[in-house]
C-alpha positions as a printed NumPy array, in Angstrom:
array([[-46.818,  24.593,  77.575],
       [-43.04 ,  25.784,  79.199],
       [-41.653,  23.947,  81.548],
       [-42.536,  24.522,  85.154],
       [-39.513,  25.596,  86.932],
       [-39.736,  25.026,  90.78 ],
       [-41.629,  27.5  ,  92.871],
       [-40.127,  28.61 ,  96.315],
       [-42.104,  28.311,  99.421],
       [-42.815,  32.105,  99.526],
       [-44.477,  32.137,  95.786],
       [-46.687,  29.158,  96.378],
       [-47.935,  30.518,  99.939],
       [-48.678,  34.047,  97.985],
       [-50.637,  31.541,  95.202],
       [-52.823,  29.795,  97.54 ],
       [-54.023,  33.67 ,  99.106],
       [-54.741,  34.706,  95.667],
       [-56.792,  31.282,  94.946],
       [-58.457,  31.637,  98.237],
       [-58.917,  35.585,  97.627],
       [-60.751,  35.515,  94.043],
       [-61.771,  31.523,  93.922],
       [-60.214,  28.496,  90.974],
       [-61.765,  30.155,  88.389],
       [-60.172,  33.41 ,  88.077],
       [-56.676,  32.435,  86.976],
       [-56.498,  36.103,  85.224],
       [-56.811,  37.937,  88.373],
       [-54.381,  35.452,  89.983],
       [-51.654,  35.415,  87.755],
       [-51.847,  39.537,  88.288],
       [-51.508,  39.789,  91.736],
       [-48.524,  37.489,  91.967],
       [-46.844,  39.779,  89.044],
       [-47.62 ,  42.571,  90.94 ],
       [-46.946,  41.542,  94.408],
       [-44.348,  43.164,  96.108],
       [-42.371,  40.283,  97.857],
       [-41.792,  38.839,  94.231],
       [-39.048,  39.575,  92.069],
       [-40.379,  38.81 ,  88.396],
       [-36.745,  39.951,  87.147],
       [-35.127,  37.039,  88.419],
       [-38.26 ,  34.856,  86.611],
       [-39.422,  34.081,  82.908],
       [-41.792,  36.627,  82.029],
       [-44.171,  33.406,  81.457],
       [-43.625,  32.093,  84.447],
       [-46.744,  33.792,  86.57 ],
       [-49.078,  32.767,  83.588],
       [-52.417,  31.968,  83.999],
       [-51.473,  28.225,  82.865],
       [-48.531,  28.031,  84.745],
       [-50.542,  29.546,  88.022],
       [-53.187,  26.583,  87.541],
       [-50.617,  23.909,  86.792],
       [-49.006,  24.679,  90.018],
       [-51.85 ,  25.136,  92.139],
       [-53.714,  21.936,  91.379],
       [-49.97 ,  20.425,  91.486],
       [-50.406,  21.217,  94.97 ],
       [-53.741,  19.719,  95.33 ],
       [-52.312,  16.474,  94.381],
       [-49.548,  16.528,  97.04 ],
       [-51.766,  17.7  ,  99.611],
       [-54.285,  14.743,  98.342],
       [-51.073,  12.455,  99.041],
       [-50.278,  13.487, 102.308],
       [-54.121,  12.66 , 103.472],
       [-53.506,   9.902, 105.578],
       [-51.501,  12.346, 108.182],
       [-54.848,  14.06 , 108.709],
       [-57.449,  11.221, 108.759],
       [-57.662,  11.019, 112.257],
       [-58.245,  14.963, 112.692],
       [-61.725,  15.772, 111.627],
       [-61.417,  19.682, 112.207],
       [-58.123,  19.22 , 109.094],
       [-60.06 ,  17.409, 107.135],
       [-63.353,  19.921, 107.292],
       [-61.092,  22.72 , 106.215],
       [-61.568,  23.445, 102.496],
       [-58.407,  22.339, 100.635],
       [-56.843,  25.636,  99.699],
       [-56.772,  26.351, 103.245],
       [-55.138,  23.272, 104.181],
       [-52.303,  23.894, 100.944],
       [-52.023,  27.56 , 102.765],
       [-51.832,  26.099, 106.398],
       [-48.624,  24.164, 105.296],
       [-47.198,  26.607, 103.389],
       [-47.405,  29.13 , 105.861],
       [-45.619,  26.524, 108.64 ],
       [-42.901,  25.747, 105.806],
       [-42.565,  29.656, 105.043],
       [-42.257,  30.313, 109.454],
       [-39.294,  27.547, 109.463],
       [-37.521,  28.976, 106.047],
       [-37.368,  32.425, 107.558],
       [-36.151,  30.857, 111.36 ],
       [-33.493,  29.267, 109.464],
       [-32.56 ,  32.371, 107.287],
       [-32.451,  34.402, 110.741],
       [-29.99 ,  31.644, 112.488],
       [-27.866,  31.666, 109.536],
       [-27.41 ,  35.827, 109.069],
       [-27.106,  35.74 , 113.042],
       [-24.182,  33.215, 112.676],
       [-22.519,  34.899, 110.14 ],
       [-22.95 ,  38.166, 111.996],
       [-21.356,  36.605, 114.883],
       [-18.122,  35.661, 112.679],
       [-17.863,  39.047, 111.412],
       [-18.032,  40.57 , 114.866],
       [-15.362,  38.353, 116.03 ],
       [-13.526,  39.097, 112.976],
       [-13.639,  42.989, 113.749],
       [-12.669,  42.355, 117.364],
       [ -9.468,  40.411, 115.817],
       [ -8.579,  42.82 , 113.841],
       [ -8.95 ,  45.596, 116.462],
       [ -7.048,  43.47 , 118.924],
       [ -4.211,  43.238, 116.625],
       [ -4.212,  39.457, 116.317],
       [ -4.576,  39.94 , 112.8  ],
       [ -1.602,  42.254, 112.271],
       [  0.823,  39.633, 110.344],
       [ -1.932,  37.87 , 108.868],
       [ -2.964,  41.655, 107.103],
       [  0.594,  42.597, 106.491],
       [  1.47 ,  39.441, 104.516],
       [ -1.69 ,  40.121, 102.547],
       [ -0.485,  43.84 , 101.622],
       [  2.848,  42.247, 100.776],
       [  1.599,  39.524,  98.729],
       [ -0.762,  42.194,  96.919],
       [  2.454,  44.185,  96.276],
       [  4.568,  41.493,  94.645],
       [  1.533,  40.994,  92.298],
       [  1.489,  44.588,  91.952],
       [  5.099,  45.241,  90.986],
       [  4.758,  41.888,  88.884],
       [  2.611,  43.125,  86.641],
       [  4.065,  45.935,  86.134],
       [  7.068,  44.658,  85.071],
       [  5.297,  42.594,  82.816],
       [  3.631,  45.114,  81.179],
       [  6.672,  47.096,  80.856],
       [  8.469,  44.366,  79.311],
       [  5.471,  43.709,  77.055],
       [  5.337,  47.743,  75.818],
       [  9.492,  47.548,  75.122],
       [  8.937,  44.256,  73.405],
       [  6.042,  46.122,  71.109],
       [  8.507,  48.806,  70.872],
       [ 11.399,  47.194,  69.485],
       [  9.094,  45.417,  67.096],
       [  7.384,  48.478,  65.774],
       [ 11.182,  49.582,  65.386],
       [ 12.427,  46.354,  63.752],
       [  9.134,  46.58 ,  61.265],
       [ 10.608,  50.326,  60.388],
       [ 14.065,  49.855,  59.787],
       [ 12.966,  46.577,  57.486],
       [ 10.535,  48.536,  55.533],
       [ 13.071,  51.412,  55.195],
       [ 15.99 ,  49.348,  54.32 ],
       [ 13.453,  47.667,  51.435],
       [ 12.589,  51.184,  50.144],
       [ 16.22 ,  51.926,  50.031],
       [ 16.788,  48.931,  47.897],
       [ 14.181,  49.289,  45.804],
       [ 15.268,  53.08 ,  44.726],
       [ 18.834,  51.621,  44.158],
       [ 17.365,  49.141,  41.765],
       [ 15.281,  51.543,  39.929],
       [ 18.074,  53.729,  39.612],
       [ 21.015,  51.24 ,  38.436],
       [ 18.207,  49.954,  35.885],
       [ 17.755,  53.757,  34.654],
       [ 21.661,  54.758,  34.569],
       [ 23.584,  51.557,  32.794],
       [ 22.869,  51.145,  28.98 ],
       [ 21.396,  48.153,  27.492],
       [ 23.808,  45.908,  25.943],
       [ 23.454,  44.31 ,  22.952],
       [ 23.363,  40.408,  22.837],
       [ 25.324,  38.37 ,  21.011],
       [ 22.17 ,  37.869,  18.223],
       [ 22.073,  41.32 ,  17.552],
       [ 25.896,  41.897,  17.672],
       [ 25.673,  39.358,  14.679],
       [ 22.913,  40.932,  13.197],
       [ 24.628,  44.073,  12.918],
       [ 28.129,  42.707,  11.33 ],
       [ 27.589,  43.512,   7.807],
       [ 28.091,  40.166,   5.649],
       [ 31.37 ,  39.656,   4.027],
       [ 31.46 ,  40.33 ,   0.822],
       [ 31.532,  37.242,  -2.138],
       [ 34.747,  36.389,  -3.542],
       [ 34.074,  36.095,  -7.424],
       [ 35.705,  33.283,  -9.212],
       [ 36.428,  34.372, -12.985],
       [ 34.371,  32.389, -15.093],
       [ 36.261,  29.782, -17.297],
       [ 36.205,  31.   , -20.931],
       [ 34.006,  29.121, -23.571],
       [ 35.372,  26.899, -26.509],
       [ 34.668,  30.281, -28.743],
       [ 36.502,  32.565, -26.938],
       [ 39.513,  30.506, -27.137],
       [ 42.049,  31.373, -30.105]])
């Protein structure tokens, strides 16, 4: 079973209402009601968040929490006679009311602050502050423009240097090739030695034999 994330008070309240309507054995119907309920945003939950197993697990977790708080209601026979699902729904309903009240108070506070800011702007109290903010934004924009211009200039110079280097390398290569073609090949010292004919052998007259001596 996947890990159960924390349910909101509204989700718990809708769960208990569905269980009260369809019963504790119709988890398929309970899960479908929660998935299709207009007050729940399923895109903020995993696809299996309102599965049958998760709904059943969460409901019985609420039942266990209620049993742990049973001592609070031991002197109230009316509440003890209520079905478990009704008592859970009652608690969640009261918690939901407090949650809505707190949210309303927070929104009223934020609205009051916003109204005061608007009034201060209209009365000119924020003129110096707004001018300073505008000047700061303009300075930041100018810095960004200068930085962008410098980067473009640097990139242009780098491209120009690369083109010049490639051009010089091409000219040097052509020069080397043309020089190699136009210059005759020099003979080496070994080839020169092989090209010189050997000296004529000096013929020494042979000594006359004894029979030839008069």
